[in-house]
PDB file of C-alpha atoms in Angstrom:
ATOM      1  CA  MET A 186     217.355 148.027 373.170  1.00  0.00           C
ATOM      2  CA  THR A 187     218.459 151.765 373.658  1.00  0.00           C
ATOM      3  CA  LEU A 188     219.537 154.190 370.824  1.00  0.00           C
ATOM      4  CA  ASN A 189     221.954 156.891 371.339  1.00  0.00           C
ATOM      5  CA  VAL A 190     221.868 159.441 368.095  1.00  0.00           C
ATOM      6  CA  ASP A 191     224.466 161.656 369.609  1.00  0.00           C
ATOM      7  CA  HIS A 192     227.161 160.156 367.056  1.00  0.00           C
ATOM      8  CA  LEU A 193     224.809 160.559 364.336  1.00  0.00           C
ATOM      9  CA  LEU A 194     223.818 164.907 365.429  1.00  0.00           C
ATOM     10  CA  ARG A 195     227.723 165.207 366.204  1.00  0.00           C
ATOM     11  CA  THR A 196     228.867 163.845 362.118  1.00  0.00           C
ATOM     12  CA  ALA A 197     225.795 166.262 360.802  1.00  0.00           C
ATOM     13  CA  ASP A 198     227.468 169.398 363.425  1.00  0.00           C
ATOM     14  CA  THR A 199     231.272 168.346 361.463  1.00  0.00           C
ATOM     15  CA  LEU A 200     229.319 168.406 358.154  1.00  0.00           C
ATOM     16  CA  GLU A 201     227.635 171.851 358.720  1.00  0.00           C
ATOM     17  CA  GLN A 202     230.998 173.158 360.291  1.00  0.00           C
ATOM     18  CA  ALA A 203     232.671 171.653 356.380  1.00  0.00           C
ATOM     19  CA  LEU A 204     230.141 173.731 354.231  1.00  0.00           C
ATOM     20  CA  LEU A 205     230.054 176.383 356.513  1.00  0.00           C
ATOM     21  CA  ALA A 206     234.027 176.652 355.581  1.00  0.00           C
ATOM     22  CA  ILE A 207     232.951 176.070 351.823  1.00  0.00           C
ATOM     23  CA  GLU A 208     230.940 179.432 351.784  1.00  0.00           C
ATOM     24  CA  ARG A 209     233.940 181.458 353.695  1.00  0.00           C
ATOM     25  CA  HIS A 210     236.081 179.775 350.917  1.00  0.00           C
ATOM     26  CA  PRO A 211     234.250 179.827 347.515  1.00  0.00           C
ATOM     27  CA  SER A 212     237.425 179.789 345.525  1.00  0.00           C
ATOM     28  CA  ARG A 213     237.407 176.574 344.184  1.00  0.00           C
ATOM     29  CA  ASP A 214     241.135 177.375 342.831  1.00  0.00           C
ATOM     30  CA  ASP A 215     242.049 177.635 346.917  1.00  0.00           C
ATOM     31  CA  VAL A 216     243.311 174.766 348.654  1.00  0.00           C
ATOM     32  CA  LEU A 217     241.231 175.455 351.739  1.00  0.00           C
ATOM     33  CA  PHE A 218     237.856 175.135 349.146  1.00  0.00           C
ATOM     34  CA  ASP A 219     239.322 171.262 348.193  1.00  0.00           C
ATOM     35  CA  LEU A 220     240.214 170.783 351.739  1.00  0.00           C
ATOM     36  CA  TYR A 221     236.874 171.520 353.686  1.00  0.00           C
ATOM     37  CA  ARG A 222     234.976 170.264 350.664  1.00  0.00           C
ATOM     38  CA  ASN A 223     236.877 166.328 351.493  1.00  0.00           C
ATOM     39  CA  ALA A 224     235.973 167.496 355.124  1.00  0.00           C
ATOM     40  CA  ALA A 225     232.253 167.529 353.864  1.00  0.00           C
ATOM     41  CA  ILE A 226     232.624 164.597 351.550  1.00  0.00           C
ATOM     42  CA  LYS A 227     233.478 162.405 354.466  1.00  0.00           C
ATOM     43  CA  SER A 228     231.250 163.223 356.890  1.00  0.00           C
ATOM     44  CA  PHE A 229     228.764 162.511 354.655  1.00  0.00           C
ATOM     45  CA  GLU A 230     230.167 159.106 354.180  1.00  0.00           C
ATOM     46  CA  LEU A 231     230.329 158.758 357.822  1.00  0.00           C
ATOM     47  CA  SER A 232     227.012 160.051 358.844  1.00  0.00           C
ATOM     48  CA  LEU A 233     225.243 158.068 355.990  1.00  0.00           C
ATOM     49  CA  GLU A 234     227.079 154.698 357.230  1.00  0.00           C
ATOM     50  CA  THR A 235     226.412 155.492 361.006  1.00  0.00           C
ATOM     51  CA  ALA A 236     222.701 156.771 359.845  1.00  0.00           C
ATOM     52  CA  GLY A 237     221.630 152.903 358.035  1.00  0.00           C
ATOM     53  CA  LYS A 238     223.233 151.468 361.535  1.00  0.00           C
ATOM     54  CA  LEU A 239     221.021 153.525 363.883  1.00  0.00           C
ATOM     55  CA  LEU A 240     217.902 152.425 361.045  1.00  0.00           C
ATOM     56  CA  ARG A 241     218.531 148.630 361.237  1.00  0.00           C
ATOM     57  CA  LYS A 242     218.531 148.692 365.399  1.00  0.00           C
ATOM     58  CA  ALA A 243     214.694 150.920 364.702  1.00  0.00           C
ATOM     59  CA  LEU A 244     213.434 148.563 362.348  1.00  0.00           C
ATOM     60  CA  LYS A 245     214.367 145.464 364.847  1.00  0.00           C
ATOM     61  CA  ALA A 246     211.601 146.709 367.181  1.00  0.00           C
ATOM     62  CA  TYR A 247     209.344 146.762 364.177  1.00  0.00           C
ATOM     63  CA  THR A 248     209.744 142.882 363.421  1.00  0.00           C
ATOM     64  CA  GLY A 249     209.710 139.847 365.136  1.00  0.00           C
ATOM     65  CA  SER A 250     213.193 138.447 363.781  1.00  0.00           C
ATOM     66  CA  PRO A 251     216.349 140.758 364.045  1.00  0.00           C
ATOM     67  CA  ARG A 252     218.239 138.495 362.172  1.00  0.00           C
ATOM     68  CA  GLU A 253     216.479 139.167 359.145  1.00  0.00           C
ATOM     69  CA  VAL A 254     216.955 143.149 359.732  1.00  0.00           C
ATOM     70  CA  ASP A 255     220.944 142.483 359.347  1.00  0.00           C
ATOM     71  CA  ARG A 256     220.501 140.634 355.948  1.00  0.00           C
ATOM     72  CA  LEU A 257     218.936 143.682 354.262  1.00  0.00           C
ATOM     73  CA  VAL A 258     220.958 145.277 352.093  1.00  0.00           C
ATOM     74  CA  PHE A 259     220.884 149.353 352.579  1.00  0.00           C
ATOM     75  CA  ASN A 260     218.541 150.318 349.977  1.00  0.00           C
ATOM     76  CA  ASP A 261     216.195 147.497 351.601  1.00  0.00           C
ATOM     77  CA  VAL A 262     216.789 149.019 355.068  1.00  0.00           C
ATOM     78  CA  LEU A 263     215.881 152.625 353.329  1.00  0.00           C
ATOM     79  CA  ARG A 264     212.854 150.948 352.290  1.00  0.00           C
ATOM     80  CA  HIS A 265     211.646 149.240 355.168  1.00  0.00           C
ATOM     81  CA  ALA A 266     211.720 152.077 357.036  1.00  0.00           C
ATOM     82  CA  GLY A 267     209.489 153.752 354.925  1.00  0.00           C
ATOM     83  CA  LYS A 268     206.896 151.197 355.337  1.00  0.00           C
ATOM     84  CA  HIS A 269     206.940 151.410 359.234  1.00  0.00           C
ATOM     85  CA  GLY A 270     207.042 155.153 359.250  1.00  0.00           C
ATOM     86  CA  VAL A 271     210.656 155.994 359.633  1.00  0.00           C
ATOM     87  CA  LEU A 272     210.773 157.913 357.059  1.00  0.00           C
ATOM     88  CA  ASP A 273     207.866 159.275 354.327  1.00  0.00           C
ATOM     89  CA  ALA A 274     208.260 158.422 350.601  1.00  0.00           C
ATOM     90  CA  ALA A 275     209.629 161.536 349.551  1.00  0.00           C
ATOM     91  CA  GLY A 276     212.095 160.614 352.360  1.00  0.00           C
ATOM     92  CA  VAL A 277     213.157 157.321 350.875  1.00  0.00           C
ATOM     93  CA  GLU A 278     213.702 158.341 347.828  1.00  0.00           C
ATOM     94  CA  ARG A 279     216.057 161.371 348.409  1.00  0.00           C
ATOM     95  CA  TRP A 280     218.106 158.627 350.846  1.00  0.00           C
ATOM     96  CA  LEU A 281     218.387 156.380 348.149  1.00  0.00           C
ATOM     97  CA  ALA A 282     219.662 159.312 346.156  1.00  0.00           C
ATOM     98  CA  TYR A 283     222.286 159.542 349.040  1.00  0.00           C
ATOM     99  CA  ARG A 284     223.065 156.192 349.026  1.00  0.00           C
ATOM    100  CA  ALA A 285     223.745 155.922 344.988  1.00  0.00           C
ATOM    101  CA  ASN A 286     225.813 159.048 345.290  1.00  0.00           C
ATOM    102  CA  ARG A 287     227.738 158.029 348.291  1.00  0.00           C
ATOM    103  CA  ASN A 288     228.516 154.681 346.484  1.00  0.00           C
ATOM    104  CA  ASN A 289     229.913 156.974 343.594  1.00  0.00           C
ATOM    105  CA  THR A 290     232.092 158.675 345.674  1.00  0.00           C
ATOM    106  CA  ALA A 291     233.841 155.333 346.439  1.00  0.00           C
ATOM    107  CA  HIS A 292     235.338 154.699 342.914  1.00  0.00           C
ATOM    108  CA  ASP A 293     235.054 158.282 341.758  1.00  0.00           C
ATOM    109  CA  TYR A 294     237.777 160.926 342.972  1.00  0.00           C
ATOM    110  CA  GLY A 295     237.362 163.046 340.522  1.00  0.00           C
ATOM    111  CA  ALA A 296     236.529 167.305 341.484  1.00  0.00           C
ATOM    112  CA  GLY A 297     233.239 167.165 339.208  1.00  0.00           C
ATOM    113  CA  PHE A 298     231.662 165.007 340.781  1.00  0.00           C
ATOM    114  CA  ALA A 299     232.760 165.778 344.467  1.00  0.00           C
ATOM    115  CA  ASN A 300     231.422 168.940 343.974  1.00  0.00           C
ATOM    116  CA  GLU A 301     228.377 167.523 342.253  1.00  0.00           C
ATOM    117  CA  THR A 302     228.098 165.886 345.646  1.00  0.00           C
ATOM    118  CA  LEU A 303     228.350 169.108 347.271  1.00  0.00           C
ATOM    119  CA  ALA A 304     225.041 170.510 346.051  1.00  0.00           C
ATOM    120  CA  LEU A 305     223.266 167.479 347.845  1.00  0.00           C
ATOM    121  CA  LEU A 306     224.613 168.011 351.547  1.00  0.00           C
ATOM    122  CA  PRO A 307     222.592 171.179 352.522  1.00  0.00           C
ATOM    123  CA  GLN A 308     219.360 169.053 352.067  1.00  0.00           C
ATOM    124  CA  TYR A 309     221.211 165.387 353.261  1.00  0.00           C
ATOM    125  CA  LEU A 310     221.885 168.044 356.229  1.00  0.00           C
ATOM    126  CA  ARG A 311     218.348 168.825 357.175  1.00  0.00           C
ATOM    127  CA  ASP A 312     217.417 165.087 356.352  1.00  0.00           C
ATOM    128  CA  VAL A 313     220.003 163.186 358.896  1.00  0.00           C
ATOM    129  CA  ARG A 314     218.895 165.895 361.523  1.00  0.00           C
ATOM    130  CA  GLN A 315     215.184 165.187 360.954  1.00  0.00           C
ATOM    131  CA  LEU A 316     216.105 161.177 360.674  1.00  0.00           C
ATOM    132  CA  ALA A 317     218.237 161.562 364.470  1.00  0.00           C
ATOM    133  CA  GLN A 318     215.174 163.479 366.125  1.00  0.00           C
ATOM    134  CA  THR A 319     212.516 160.160 364.301  1.00  0.00           C
ATOM    135  CA  LEU A 320     214.721 157.842 365.493  1.00  0.00           C
ATOM    136  CA  GLN A 321     215.155 158.951 368.877  1.00  0.00           C
ATOM    137  CA  ALA A 322     211.181 159.248 368.916  1.00  0.00           C
ATOM    138  CA  VAL A 323     211.070 155.537 367.752  1.00  0.00           C
ATOM    139  CA  PHE A 324     213.416 154.290 370.433  1.00  0.00           C
ATOM    140  CA  ASP A 325     211.327 156.775 373.132  1.00  0.00           C
ATOM    141  CA  ALA A 326     208.017 154.889 372.578  1.00  0.00           C
ATOM    142  CA  SER A 327     209.073 151.918 372.322  1.00  0.00           C
ATOM    143  CA  ALA A 328     211.150 151.812 376.046  1.00  0.00           C
TER     144      ALA A 328
END
């Protein structure tokens, strides 16, 4: 089984560029702030979904039943990643919070909630890059 984290890292790069653009346009009355905030949130959502798919793939290396992994809901995928050392305990909690936030972004389109999401993104960016390295190491070791 092979793993390619390039797409995950590309979504992280896109998120980083959106966050940097927000720093250059900090006025919340500026339409460019809204544009870059929306790009950052969309990059967050896309990278979170990509991370989930890659975590599922990684967890299959730890179990004799890939179908069992396929049946896990996203939060259980995160918990199993912690159980197998792909994420540490604090990381599992942060990823659960990211997922909860993402679920809320799908239903709450208000600027207040979007700005709340922005506060999570710098730590998320560090976590997604670390996860990409960890996932690649898991697959390199099992190859």
